[in-house]
Amino acid sequence: MVEFEPKIIGFLCNWCSYAGADLAGVSRIQYPPNIRVIRVMCSGRVDPVIVLEMFADGADGILVMGCHPGECHYLEGNLYAERRIKMLKRLIACTGLEPERLRLEWVSAAEGSRFADIVTDFTNQLKSLGPSALAGEKPDENILSCVRAAERAAGTSRLRTLVGREKKLTEEENVYGEKVAQEEFDELMEESVKEEYLRSRIYLLAKDESISIEELTKHLSADSEIVLRHIVVMKRRGLLKMDRIEGDNPLYTALEAI
Amino acid sequence: MKDKVGAVLVVGGGIAGIQAALDLADSGFRVYVVEDTPSIGGTMTQLDKTFPTNDCAMCILAPKLVGAGRHANIHLITNAEIRKVEGEAGNFKVTVTRRARYVDSEKCTGCGVCAQECPVEAIDEYDEGLNRRSAIFVKYLQAVPSTFIIDREKCIGCGTCQEVCRADAVRYEDKDEHVELNVGAIILAPGFEEYNPSLKSEYGYGRYPNIVSSIEFERILSATGPYSGVVLRPSDGKIPKKIAFIQCVGSRDETTGNTYCSSACCMYGIKEAVIAQEHTPGVECTIFFMDIRAYGKEFDAYYNRAKEEYKVRFVRSRIPKVEEVPGSRNLLVRYVAEGELKEEEFGLVVLSVGMRPPKYAKELAEILGIKLNKYNFCSTNTFSPLGTSRHGIYVCGAFAGPKDIPESVAQASGAAAEAASIIASERGKLATVKKLPPEKDVSGEKPRVGVFVCHCGINIGGTVNVPEVVEYAKTLPDVVYAEHNLYTCSEDTQKRIREKIEEFNLNRVIVASCTPRTHEPLFRETVREAGLNPYLFEMTNIRDQCSWVHIREPKKATEKAKDLVRSIVAKARLLRPLKKPTVNVIPAGLIIGGGIVGMTAALELARQGFEVHVVEKEKELGGHLRTLHYLLEGEDPKEQLSKTVKQVMENDKIHVYLGAQVVDVSGFVGNFKSKIMFNGEEKEIEHGIIIVATGAVEYKPTEYLYGLDLRVLTQHELEEKISKEEFKAEKVVMIQCVGARTKERPNCSRICCGQAIKNALKIKEVRPETDVYILYKDVRSYGFKEDYYRKAAEKGVLFINYDDERKPQATNENAKLKIKFWEPVIKTEVEIEPNLLILSAATIPNPDNKQLSEMLKVPLTKGGFFLEAHMKLRPVDFATDGVFLCGMAHSPKYIDESIAQACAASARAATILSKKALEMEGIVANVDEDLCSGCRICESLCPYSAIEMKEQTEEKRVAHVIEALCKGCGVCGTACPTKAVTMGHFTTDEIMAQVKATLVEEIKA
């Protein structure tokens, strides 16, 4: 049997980790050829939407690399990346895909061997983990729809705003001059991620054809009461409408985003 | 006095000459480079790899050569020599003879058909005689200029080349031509000559084919060399099992008259041994040496790797003779090691030849009216390492004494600063602005992509099947042209790219080669010259991140290269042209550190007409130099110090802040704003550049009873004692490498050997009867310092070698200070009772470095010194624009070397300060005002304050990007809840297309 060769996408920041990868080359340190590097100026440029889209397309692993904390060429871009990845991991955990398929690492321009070690280790880890459920000819339809939902959730203004404000709220102060405790914020984040994820799933299920709460509950293995609550919010936001009623079940359908 | 002239003549087009030329041309002066050979590039073009990074020499050099070749203010005059110099500093008249080339440089395309058809062969000097070239030739493949030349001595005049030349470039009637140049200053960078090893007949060079010189071995190692990079024996083309390297051939040798040390041979010898194993695994390398002089930054770490990882064997022995073994043509090397005479056979012997002054040094000195030293290198002194004996004429590189590439480069920039200070008033008067064709409007055009895939000699082509990648590229959507090149970065390929853009009406260009970190600017310029917006270019790295790291998996590497090309094509199809914003430059500098280095940099900048702020932590200027009382070379440091301090204090362009500290730095190249804590107040200054000159400190030993026994001193403390005339010891032991070359600090502190020799000689001067013992690992008295080592030995100073297995031991028994050490020659343990034990304590990084590095966002080495942008070719630049370093902040070094770096940093800074406005990177954020909700998240996240809010309508405020401040990181775009912010050149669509194409083997239209 041919050994499984994971497909890995590496997002490398131009200044530290890309230079570290170049140094691995200059030093001729050998590592598995599974990684495909995408150069970005800063790890802070890696949009969660892109990462989830890559998973949907069958990437077995995604490696985001930036400068060590305190060494970011753009001061704190790497720390923003760290917050986003944290949020992303929460989202991925909802989908049934293994969160360890996404990894964030710091590599400096002087760490060629560290770069090679990380790539080798990640490749081996993915090999033992096996192919992604979304890789290959027949991706797992269920997980794929979950990842699509996560992707949509990652693009929502709610989650993006929260990640964007996290530093200010937890490290500096909010508009009332108060500092929000990290644990408190994490809880809010966890809840928001779960809600936006569920709403996105509802939205996508209702996109192709009208669907009842009963069916949604089955698909999502969620409580019907909660599903209804989300539907109410989504209707208010203009994301859903009641299409028609069949028997005692109203059917909902998604609206195109305005 | 005559009017000054805003032009400089650089003699010699090697790496030093080219660096000096580029710095001057980038600071607004016209530069003429007169080069003796037909092309620029010098010795570095012949090297395979460079230490200590193992960078491919050509890869890092080629962009500079191409840059010099196409610079609007650099005029290359090759195959030429200086004949006469008249006038004075500020206004020299120089007569140059341009020897007949017989090929018209305007017409020659460098296609090489003439050379293929030429029936006459000659020895190829570039390949060191290991190859043949035709009588019409170019010096090397990537030569700049790429114009061919006829070797008139060899040419038989058959006329074939003219017949076959389609460009009609051959001119048999060509004659020598005299050119008169008017310049304000002259920089000498004629380099060096290899020592001719056949003069040492005991080694049999020239008689035995399997003995080669180190520079021949570079060609053997090179992918473009005679054996395509495989190590072979010249006698039979077989791979040798064992290679011997013999060091100090023509150096440190009284029989040859070259008693100085050639400084670079230990490191290049080690490098050649390492690379030989990389190119031809399994070959065993042995280096026969007297002392390993790995004194430079990170050199000892490299030396250790050679021993441990590459198993290079090091044998401390001077080889008296080499003989050939009849039949096998192996070489018999006899040597003495551990007191025994041994004999060993090697398949190949490499002679590490030293550096000699250029052949025409005497003639040149006479024409220029400058003094040479006793070896015929250019004469300089400690405090004026770049000045010759004639005002207005400066020197850099190996002509000022044997040295390696980074030091030559630093000296070159330094000499550029000195030259510029003479003619600062004439800046810009003779410079021409490069004319570029108007940018073509490609909007609305369907993408037409051209792909250029580089072999990089065998660096890529040896692993990746390049033609296969090209064929594959041709199948990708919108790719209308693809080809492979031996070196895509060479000047002739740049021309080809421009031609192909024209021919195929390309509107997107891709190069698949090495790293965009070094080569992207070059290619962007090339496409711009062809009328395309530079951002319609993209690059993918199939060398550093593919062929080099998957050497043993050529198939997979080829597949990976295809994936990378496919994904970059997918991105390139979406590329849009971008505009480059400009920013004004504040013509002032901030120098952190007021030692001799900071002061020198300040004076250089002030002489060039710029305002300077010098911030010194102490209450007094002078730094480390204040603790020095005498120097090895004899100059008076106290006198020089007070002279320099006076000059600084009297210069009205220099503002000195003593007892002050920089507490905050904001802004960016051209526009920094810093806060200084001075006299208990915070003062704000604005400046365009920063120079870090914070020096280093002496290690406080914890070894050898230091601090426990008052008779144990450091070299500095001894110097203090001698200068106060308090020295009266009868017996002194010095121990070298205390706190350096250890597990914890693997690198050499460079200056301690010189310090020990200096103090030993001083002791012998003030108290000749004192016995001095120096216990050393290697005596690293490189360059002309070797003479002082010899002198010390002659005066009776005893040098005794020790190693880590048998370190000396110091004890204090009943108030008696005793030193026990192993004497390797007589093989006995010796115990002596000195009156003083002197420790050569390491030079360690300034403890302030960490904090400063965080404030300036610049990196440190593992050991804690500041880390420059590139160890070889950018020794005084940081990767961050507008921030420079010099002196011991970079690594330990002698005063002359620190001063050269200080001048260099000021020259590099002047390339920025001399411009009214800088053109910035075009990759910046953009706001779609209709999508923007005005939430201000981007504003709060931007680390550069590059986003401000503006009124779009009365009721709507939207984000606006200040382009000059934007660094293009993309943090704002990734955070934007409404996705209103996009990043130029890294749009979500572009990244998405690129990543998708790596996962899916097709590009969706």
PDB file of N, CA and C in Angstrom, chain A residues 5 7 9 18-19 21-22 25-26 28-33 35-39 41-42 44-47 53-54 57 73-75 80 84 155 160-161 164-165, chain B residues 49 53 515-517 520 541 544-545 548-553 556 560 563 857 935 937 941 943-944 967-969 971 974-977 986 988 995-996 998-999:
ATOM      1  N   GLU A   5       0.198  10.369   2.055  1.00  0.00           N
ATOM      2  CA  GLU A   5       0.991  11.596   2.005  1.00  0.00           C
ATOM      3  C   GLU A   5       0.093  12.799   2.275  1.00  0.00           C
ATOM      4  N   LYS A   7      -1.536  16.385   2.609  1.00  0.00           N
ATOM      5  CA  LYS A   7      -1.364  17.676   1.937  1.00  0.00           C
ATOM      6  C   LYS A   7      -1.376  18.763   3.005  1.00  0.00           C
ATOM      7  N   ILE A   9      -0.781  22.840   3.955  1.00  0.00           N
ATOM      8  CA  ILE A   9      -0.598  24.226   3.526  1.00  0.00           C
ATOM      9  C   ILE A   9       0.105  24.967   4.657  1.00  0.00           C
ATOM     10  N   TYR A  18       9.228  32.719   6.972  1.00  0.00           N
ATOM     11  CA  TYR A  18       9.631  32.454   5.586  1.00  0.00           C
ATOM     12  C   TYR A  18      11.157  32.466   5.496  1.00  0.00           C
ATOM     13  N   ALA A  19      11.773  33.413   6.211  1.00  0.00           N
ATOM     14  CA  ALA A  19      13.231  33.482   6.228  1.00  0.00           C
ATOM     15  C   ALA A  19      13.803  32.250   6.913  1.00  0.00           C
ATOM     16  N   ALA A  21      12.444  29.313   6.854  1.00  0.00           N
ATOM     17  CA  ALA A  21      12.308  28.240   5.860  1.00  0.00           C
ATOM     18  C   ALA A  21      13.423  28.348   4.825  1.00  0.00           C
ATOM     19  N   ASP A  22      13.758  29.592   4.434  1.00  0.00           N
ATOM     20  CA  ASP A  22      14.873  29.781   3.500  1.00  0.00           C
ATOM     21  C   ASP A  22      16.178  29.293   4.131  1.00  0.00           C
ATOM     22  N   GLY A  25      16.684  25.792   3.879  1.00  0.00           N
ATOM     23  CA  GLY A  25      17.172  25.482   2.538  1.00  0.00           C
ATOM     24  C   GLY A  25      18.657  25.736   2.408  1.00  0.00           C
ATOM     25  N   VAL A  26      19.070  26.915   2.863  1.00  0.00           N
ATOM     26  CA  VAL A  26      20.479  27.279   2.777  1.00  0.00           C
ATOM     27  C   VAL A  26      21.329  26.256   3.549  1.00  0.00           C
ATOM     28  N   ARG A  28      20.527  23.244   3.943  1.00  0.00           N
ATOM     29  CA  ARG A  28      20.233  21.927   3.350  1.00  0.00           C
ATOM     30  C   ARG A  28      19.650  20.948   4.374  1.00  0.00           C
ATOM     31  N   ILE A  29      18.828  21.439   5.282  1.00  0.00           N
ATOM     32  CA  ILE A  29      18.185  20.548   6.236  1.00  0.00           C
ATOM     33  C   ILE A  29      16.983  19.918   5.535  1.00  0.00           C
ATOM     34  N   GLN A  30      16.976  18.611   5.455  1.00  0.00           N
ATOM     35  CA  GLN A  30      15.945  17.924   4.690  1.00  0.00           C
ATOM     36  C   GLN A  30      14.677  17.731   5.532  1.00  0.00           C
ATOM     37  N   TYR A  31      13.517  17.905   4.895  1.00  0.00           N
ATOM     38  CA  TYR A  31      12.247  17.620   5.564  1.00  0.00           C
ATOM     39  C   TYR A  31      11.253  17.122   4.532  1.00  0.00           C
ATOM     40  N   PRO A  32      10.155  16.500   4.969  1.00  0.00           N
ATOM     41  CA  PRO A  32       9.233  15.894   4.004  1.00  0.00           C
ATOM     42  C   PRO A  32       8.653  16.928   3.030  1.00  0.00           C
ATOM     43  N   PRO A  33       8.426  16.527   1.785  1.00  0.00           N
ATOM     44  CA  PRO A  33       7.983  17.486   0.769  1.00  0.00           C
ATOM     45  C   PRO A  33       6.484  17.729   0.751  1.00  0.00           C
ATOM     46  N   ILE A  35       4.632  19.902   2.406  1.00  0.00           N
ATOM     47  CA  ILE A  35       4.120  21.254   2.661  1.00  0.00           C
ATOM     48  C   ILE A  35       4.180  22.122   1.406  1.00  0.00           C
ATOM     49  N   ARG A  36       3.139  22.943   1.240  1.00  0.00           N
ATOM     50  CA  ARG A  36       3.119  23.949   0.166  1.00  0.00           C
ATOM     51  C   ARG A  36       3.020  25.297   0.855  1.00  0.00           C
ATOM     52  N   VAL A  37       4.031  26.112   0.631  1.00  0.00           N
ATOM     53  CA  VAL A  37       4.106  27.353   1.381  1.00  0.00           C
ATOM     54  C   VAL A  37       3.410  28.501   0.661  1.00  0.00           C
ATOM     55  N   ILE A  38       2.601  29.229   1.397  1.00  0.00           N
ATOM     56  CA  ILE A  38       1.993  30.462   0.894  1.00  0.00           C
ATOM     57  C   ILE A  38       2.620  31.592   1.695  1.00  0.00           C
ATOM     58  N   ARG A  39       3.280  32.498   0.993  1.00  0.00           N
ATOM     59  CA  ARG A  39       3.928  33.597   1.702  1.00  0.00           C
ATOM     60  C   ARG A  39       2.927  34.713   1.943  1.00  0.00           C
ATOM     61  N   MET A  41       2.586  38.579   4.222  1.00  0.00           N
ATOM     62  CA  MET A  41       3.477  39.529   4.862  1.00  0.00           C
ATOM     63  C   MET A  41       3.527  39.279   6.368  1.00  0.00           C
ATOM     64  N   CYS A  42       2.387  38.929   6.943  1.00  0.00           N
ATOM     65  CA  CYS A  42       2.322  38.771   8.400  1.00  0.00           C
ATOM     66  C   CYS A  42       1.371  37.629   8.716  1.00  0.00           C
ATOM     67  N   GLY A  44      -0.653  37.641  10.876  1.00  0.00           N
ATOM     68  CA  GLY A  44      -1.922  38.309  11.159  1.00  0.00           C
ATOM     69  C   GLY A  44      -2.810  38.444   9.934  1.00  0.00           C
ATOM     70  N   ARG A  45      -2.253  38.166   8.750  1.00  0.00           N
ATOM     71  CA  ARG A  45      -3.034  38.264   7.518  1.00  0.00           C
ATOM     72  C   ARG A  45      -3.858  36.997   7.281  1.00  0.00           C
ATOM     73  N   VAL A  46      -3.619  35.936   8.028  1.00  0.00           N
ATOM     74  CA  VAL A  46      -4.280  34.661   7.738  1.00  0.00           C
ATOM     75  C   VAL A  46      -5.727  34.717   8.236  1.00  0.00           C
ATOM     76  N   ASP A  47      -6.601  34.804   7.296  1.00  0.00           N
ATOM     77  CA  ASP A  47      -8.018  34.953   7.595  1.00  0.00           C
ATOM     78  C   ASP A  47      -8.619  33.578   7.910  1.00  0.00           C
ATOM     79  N   GLU A  53     -11.815  27.292   4.362  1.00  0.00           N
ATOM     80  CA  GLU A  53     -12.015  26.967   2.952  1.00  0.00           C
ATOM     81  C   GLU A  53     -10.999  25.895   2.524  1.00  0.00           C
ATOM     82  N   MET A  54      -9.759  26.016   3.030  1.00  0.00           N
ATOM     83  CA  MET A  54      -8.731  25.039   2.694  1.00  0.00           C
ATOM     84  C   MET A  54      -9.076  23.658   3.238  1.00  0.00           C
ATOM     85  N   ASP A  57     -11.597  22.170   1.144  1.00  0.00           N
ATOM     86  CA  ASP A  57     -11.026  21.690  -0.117  1.00  0.00           C
ATOM     87  C   ASP A  57     -10.159  20.452   0.050  1.00  0.00           C
ATOM     88  N   HIS A  73       7.513  41.656  12.943  1.00  0.00           N
ATOM     89  CA  HIS A  73       7.934  42.780  12.125  1.00  0.00           C
ATOM     90  C   HIS A  73       6.874  43.883  12.167  1.00  0.00           C
ATOM     91  N   TYR A  74       5.643  43.476  12.381  1.00  0.00           N
ATOM     92  CA  TYR A  74       4.544  44.434  12.449  1.00  0.00           C
ATOM     93  C   TYR A  74       4.075  44.592  13.891  1.00  0.00           C
ATOM     94  N   LEU A  75       5.007  44.465  14.793  1.00  0.00           N
ATOM     95  CA  LEU A  75       4.790  44.660  16.228  1.00  0.00           C
ATOM     96  C   LEU A  75       3.959  43.551  16.861  1.00  0.00           C
ATOM     97  N   TYR A  80      -2.280  38.896  17.142  1.00  0.00           N
ATOM     98  CA  TYR A  80      -3.638  38.852  16.582  1.00  0.00           C
ATOM     99  C   TYR A  80      -3.884  37.491  15.942  1.00  0.00           C
ATOM    100  N   ARG A  84      -6.901  34.761  16.667  1.00  0.00           N
ATOM    101  CA  ARG A  84      -7.768  34.223  15.613  1.00  0.00           C
ATOM    102  C   ARG A  84      -7.706  32.716  15.565  1.00  0.00           C
ATOM    103  N   GLY A 155     -16.860  34.206   8.958  1.00  0.00           N
ATOM    104  CA  GLY A 155     -16.985  35.438   8.189  1.00  0.00           C
ATOM    105  C   GLY A 155     -18.006  36.398   8.777  1.00  0.00           C
ATOM    106  N   ARG A 160     -15.951  38.234  14.014  1.00  0.00           N
ATOM    107  CA  ARG A 160     -14.802  39.049  13.614  1.00  0.00           C
ATOM    108  C   ARG A 160     -14.654  40.257  14.532  1.00  0.00           C
ATOM    109  N   THR A 161     -15.784  40.832  14.892  1.00  0.00           N
ATOM    110  CA  THR A 161     -15.723  41.989  15.792  1.00  0.00           C
ATOM    111  C   THR A 161     -15.162  41.575  17.150  1.00  0.00           C
ATOM    112  N   GLY A 164     -11.509  40.972  16.950  1.00  0.00           N
ATOM    113  CA  GLY A 164     -10.846  42.253  16.736  1.00  0.00           C
ATOM    114  C   GLY A 164     -10.772  43.107  17.992  1.00  0.00           C
ATOM    115  N   ARG A 165     -11.758  42.937  18.875  1.00  0.00           N
ATOM    116  CA  ARG A 165     -11.788  43.776  20.085  1.00  0.00           C
ATOM    117  C   ARG A 165     -11.120  43.101  21.281  1.00  0.00           C
TER     118      ARG A 165
ATOM    119  N   LYS B  49      30.352  28.511  -2.524  1.00  0.00           N
ATOM    120  CA  LYS B  49      29.516  28.950  -1.403  1.00  0.00           C
ATOM    121  C   LYS B  49      30.330  29.899  -0.530  1.00  0.00           C
ATOM    122  N   THR B  53      27.305  31.143   6.274  1.00  0.00           N
ATOM    123  CA  THR B  53      25.906  30.799   6.013  1.00  0.00           C
ATOM    124  C   THR B  53      25.764  29.759   4.912  1.00  0.00           C
ATOM    125  N   THR B 515      14.542  32.674  -3.432  1.00  0.00           N
ATOM    126  CA  THR B 515      13.630  33.339  -2.516  1.00  0.00           C
ATOM    127  C   THR B 515      13.297  34.776  -2.925  1.00  0.00           C
ATOM    128  N   PRO B 516      12.028  35.133  -2.877  1.00  0.00           N
ATOM    129  CA  PRO B 516      11.648  36.514  -3.205  1.00  0.00           C
ATOM    130  C   PRO B 516      12.280  37.507  -2.245  1.00  0.00           C
ATOM    131  N   ARG B 517      12.718  37.028  -1.075  1.00  0.00           N
ATOM    132  CA  ARG B 517      13.311  37.940  -0.107  1.00  0.00           C
ATOM    133  C   ARG B 517      14.557  38.611  -0.677  1.00  0.00           C
ATOM    134  N   GLU B 520      13.118  39.321  -5.524  1.00  0.00           N
ATOM    135  CA  GLU B 520      11.902  39.943  -6.038  1.00  0.00           C
ATOM    136  C   GLU B 520      12.134  41.367  -6.552  1.00  0.00           C
ATOM    137  N   ASN B 541       9.231  30.014  -4.772  1.00  0.00           N
ATOM    138  CA  ASN B 541      10.544  29.580  -4.297  1.00  0.00           C
ATOM    139  C   ASN B 541      10.701  28.068  -4.461  1.00  0.00           C
ATOM    140  N   ASP B 544      15.188  27.274  -2.225  1.00  0.00           N
ATOM    141  CA  ASP B 544      15.383  27.221  -0.762  1.00  0.00           C
ATOM    142  C   ASP B 544      14.329  26.352  -0.086  1.00  0.00           C
ATOM    143  N   GLN B 545      13.120  26.361  -0.657  1.00  0.00           N
ATOM    144  CA  GLN B 545      12.043  25.629   0.011  1.00  0.00           C
ATOM    145  C   GLN B 545      11.597  24.400  -0.786  1.00  0.00           C
ATOM    146  N   TRP B 548      16.474  22.315  -2.432  1.00  0.00           N
ATOM    147  CA  TRP B 548      17.508  22.184  -1.405  1.00  0.00           C
ATOM    148  C   TRP B 548      17.069  21.330  -0.230  1.00  0.00           C
ATOM    149  N   VAL B 549      15.778  21.266   0.001  1.00  0.00           N
ATOM    150  CA  VAL B 549      15.328  20.557   1.203  1.00  0.00           C
ATOM    151  C   VAL B 549      14.723  19.187   0.882  1.00  0.00           C
ATOM    152  N   HIS B 550      14.688  18.856  -0.400  1.00  0.00           N
ATOM    153  CA  HIS B 550      14.195  17.519  -0.769  1.00  0.00           C
ATOM    154  C   HIS B 550      15.180  16.870  -1.736  1.00  0.00           C
ATOM    155  N   ILE B 551      16.469  17.000  -1.406  1.00  0.00           N
ATOM    156  CA  ILE B 551      17.534  16.547  -2.318  1.00  0.00           C
ATOM    157  C   ILE B 551      17.371  15.077  -2.676  1.00  0.00           C
ATOM    158  N   ARG B 552      16.958  14.281  -1.717  1.00  0.00           N
ATOM    159  CA  ARG B 552      16.884  12.847  -1.977  1.00  0.00           C
ATOM    160  C   ARG B 552      15.556  12.405  -2.587  1.00  0.00           C
ATOM    161  N   GLU B 553      14.671  13.348  -2.852  1.00  0.00           N
ATOM    162  CA  GLU B 553      13.364  12.973  -3.418  1.00  0.00           C
ATOM    163  C   GLU B 553      13.061  13.788  -4.670  1.00  0.00           C
ATOM    164  N   LYS B 556       9.348  13.790  -6.028  1.00  0.00           N
ATOM    165  CA  LYS B 556       8.416  14.549  -5.197  1.00  0.00           C
ATOM    166  C   LYS B 556       8.734  16.039  -5.259  1.00  0.00           C
ATOM    167  N   LYS B 560       6.257  18.931  -6.335  1.00  0.00           N
ATOM    168  CA  LYS B 560       6.041  20.096  -5.479  1.00  0.00           C
ATOM    169  C   LYS B 560       6.274  21.375  -6.275  1.00  0.00           C
ATOM    170  N   ASP B 563       3.309  22.049  -8.327  1.00  0.00           N
ATOM    171  CA  ASP B 563       2.227  22.586  -7.492  1.00  0.00           C
ATOM    172  C   ASP B 563       2.451  24.070  -7.212  1.00  0.00           C
ATOM    173  N   LYS B 857      12.664  46.864  17.238  1.00  0.00           N
ATOM    174  CA  LYS B 857      12.143  45.736  16.455  1.00  0.00           C
ATOM    175  C   LYS B 857      13.206  45.153  15.538  1.00  0.00           C
ATOM    176  N   CYS B 935     -16.738  50.889  12.150  1.00  0.00           N
ATOM    177  CA  CYS B 935     -16.638  50.321  13.502  1.00  0.00           C
ATOM    178  C   CYS B 935     -15.315  50.640  14.186  1.00  0.00           C
ATOM    179  N   ILE B 937     -12.526  49.086  14.236  1.00  0.00           N
ATOM    180  CA  ILE B 937     -11.676  47.990  14.724  1.00  0.00           C
ATOM    181  C   ILE B 937     -10.311  48.068  14.051  1.00  0.00           C
ATOM    182  N   LEU B 941      -6.528  48.339  15.700  1.00  0.00           N
ATOM    183  CA  LEU B 941      -5.565  47.249  15.562  1.00  0.00           C
ATOM    184  C   LEU B 941      -4.275  47.678  14.873  1.00  0.00           C
ATOM    185  N   PRO B 943      -0.870  48.745  14.045  1.00  0.00           N
ATOM    186  CA  PRO B 943       0.268  49.083  14.909  1.00  0.00           C
ATOM    187  C   PRO B 943       1.010  50.336  14.432  1.00  0.00           C
ATOM    188  N   TYR B 944       0.696  50.807  13.254  1.00  0.00           N
ATOM    189  CA  TYR B 944       1.443  51.941  12.702  1.00  0.00           C
ATOM    190  C   TYR B 944       0.626  53.229  12.652  1.00  0.00           C
ATOM    191  N   LYS B 967       2.312  49.461   6.354  1.00  0.00           N
ATOM    192  CA  LYS B 967       3.397  48.517   6.078  1.00  0.00           C
ATOM    193  C   LYS B 967       2.902  47.274   5.343  1.00  0.00           C
ATOM    194  N   GLY B 968       1.595  47.209   5.152  1.00  0.00           N
ATOM    195  CA  GLY B 968       1.079  46.102   4.366  1.00  0.00           C
ATOM    196  C   GLY B 968       0.994  44.770   5.072  1.00  0.00           C
ATOM    197  N   CYS B 969       0.833  44.769   6.395  1.00  0.00           N
ATOM    198  CA  CYS B 969       0.798  43.487   7.113  1.00  0.00           C
ATOM    199  C   CYS B 969      -0.524  42.762   6.903  1.00  0.00           C
ATOM    200  N   VAL B 971      -3.242  42.969   8.886  1.00  0.00           N
ATOM    201  CA  VAL B 971      -3.990  42.695  10.109  1.00  0.00           C
ATOM    202  C   VAL B 971      -5.384  43.332  10.060  1.00  0.00           C
ATOM    203  N   THR B 974      -7.842  41.346   7.789  1.00  0.00           N
ATOM    204  CA  THR B 974      -8.278  40.079   8.352  1.00  0.00           C
ATOM    205  C   THR B 974      -9.277  40.302   9.477  1.00  0.00           C
ATOM    206  N   ALA B 975      -9.189  41.480  10.100  1.00  0.00           N
ATOM    207  CA  ALA B 975     -10.075  41.745  11.228  1.00  0.00           C
ATOM    208  C   ALA B 975     -11.394  42.357  10.800  1.00  0.00           C
ATOM    209  N   CYS B 976     -11.431  42.995   9.660  1.00  0.00           N
ATOM    210  CA  CYS B 976     -12.601  43.789   9.283  1.00  0.00           C
ATOM    211  C   CYS B 976     -13.878  42.953   9.274  1.00  0.00           C
ATOM    212  N   PRO B 977     -14.849  43.291  10.122  1.00  0.00           N
ATOM    213  CA  PRO B 977     -16.085  42.507  10.189  1.00  0.00           C
ATOM    214  C   PRO B 977     -16.852  42.531   8.871  1.00  0.00           C
ATOM    215  N   PHE B 986      -2.091  40.982  -1.763  1.00  0.00           N
ATOM    216  CA  PHE B 986      -2.420  39.817  -0.948  1.00  0.00           C
ATOM    217  C   PHE B 986      -3.918  39.847  -0.660  1.00  0.00           C
ATOM    218  N   THR B 988      -7.794  38.695  -0.455  1.00  0.00           N
ATOM    219  CA  THR B 988      -8.344  37.389  -0.087  1.00  0.00           C
ATOM    220  C   THR B 988      -8.554  36.532  -1.331  1.00  0.00           C
ATOM    221  N   VAL B 995      -4.028  29.247  -2.774  1.00  0.00           N
ATOM    222  CA  VAL B 995      -4.073  28.048  -1.934  1.00  0.00           C
ATOM    223  C   VAL B 995      -4.932  26.967  -2.569  1.00  0.00           C
ATOM    224  N   LYS B 996      -6.038  27.378  -3.145  1.00  0.00           N
ATOM    225  CA  LYS B 996      -6.922  26.379  -3.765  1.00  0.00           C
ATOM    226  C   LYS B 996      -6.160  25.610  -4.836  1.00  0.00           C
ATOM    227  N   THR B 998      -3.106  24.918  -4.964  1.00  0.00           N
ATOM    228  CA  THR B 998      -2.141  23.941  -4.470  1.00  0.00           C
ATOM    229  C   THR B 998      -2.840  22.659  -4.063  1.00  0.00           C
ATOM    230  N   LEU B 999      -4.105  22.772  -3.674  1.00  0.00           N
ATOM    231  CA  LEU B 999      -4.836  21.587  -3.213  1.00  0.00           C
ATOM    232  C   LEU B 999      -5.497  20.835  -4.352  1.00  0.00           C
TER     233      LEU B 999
END
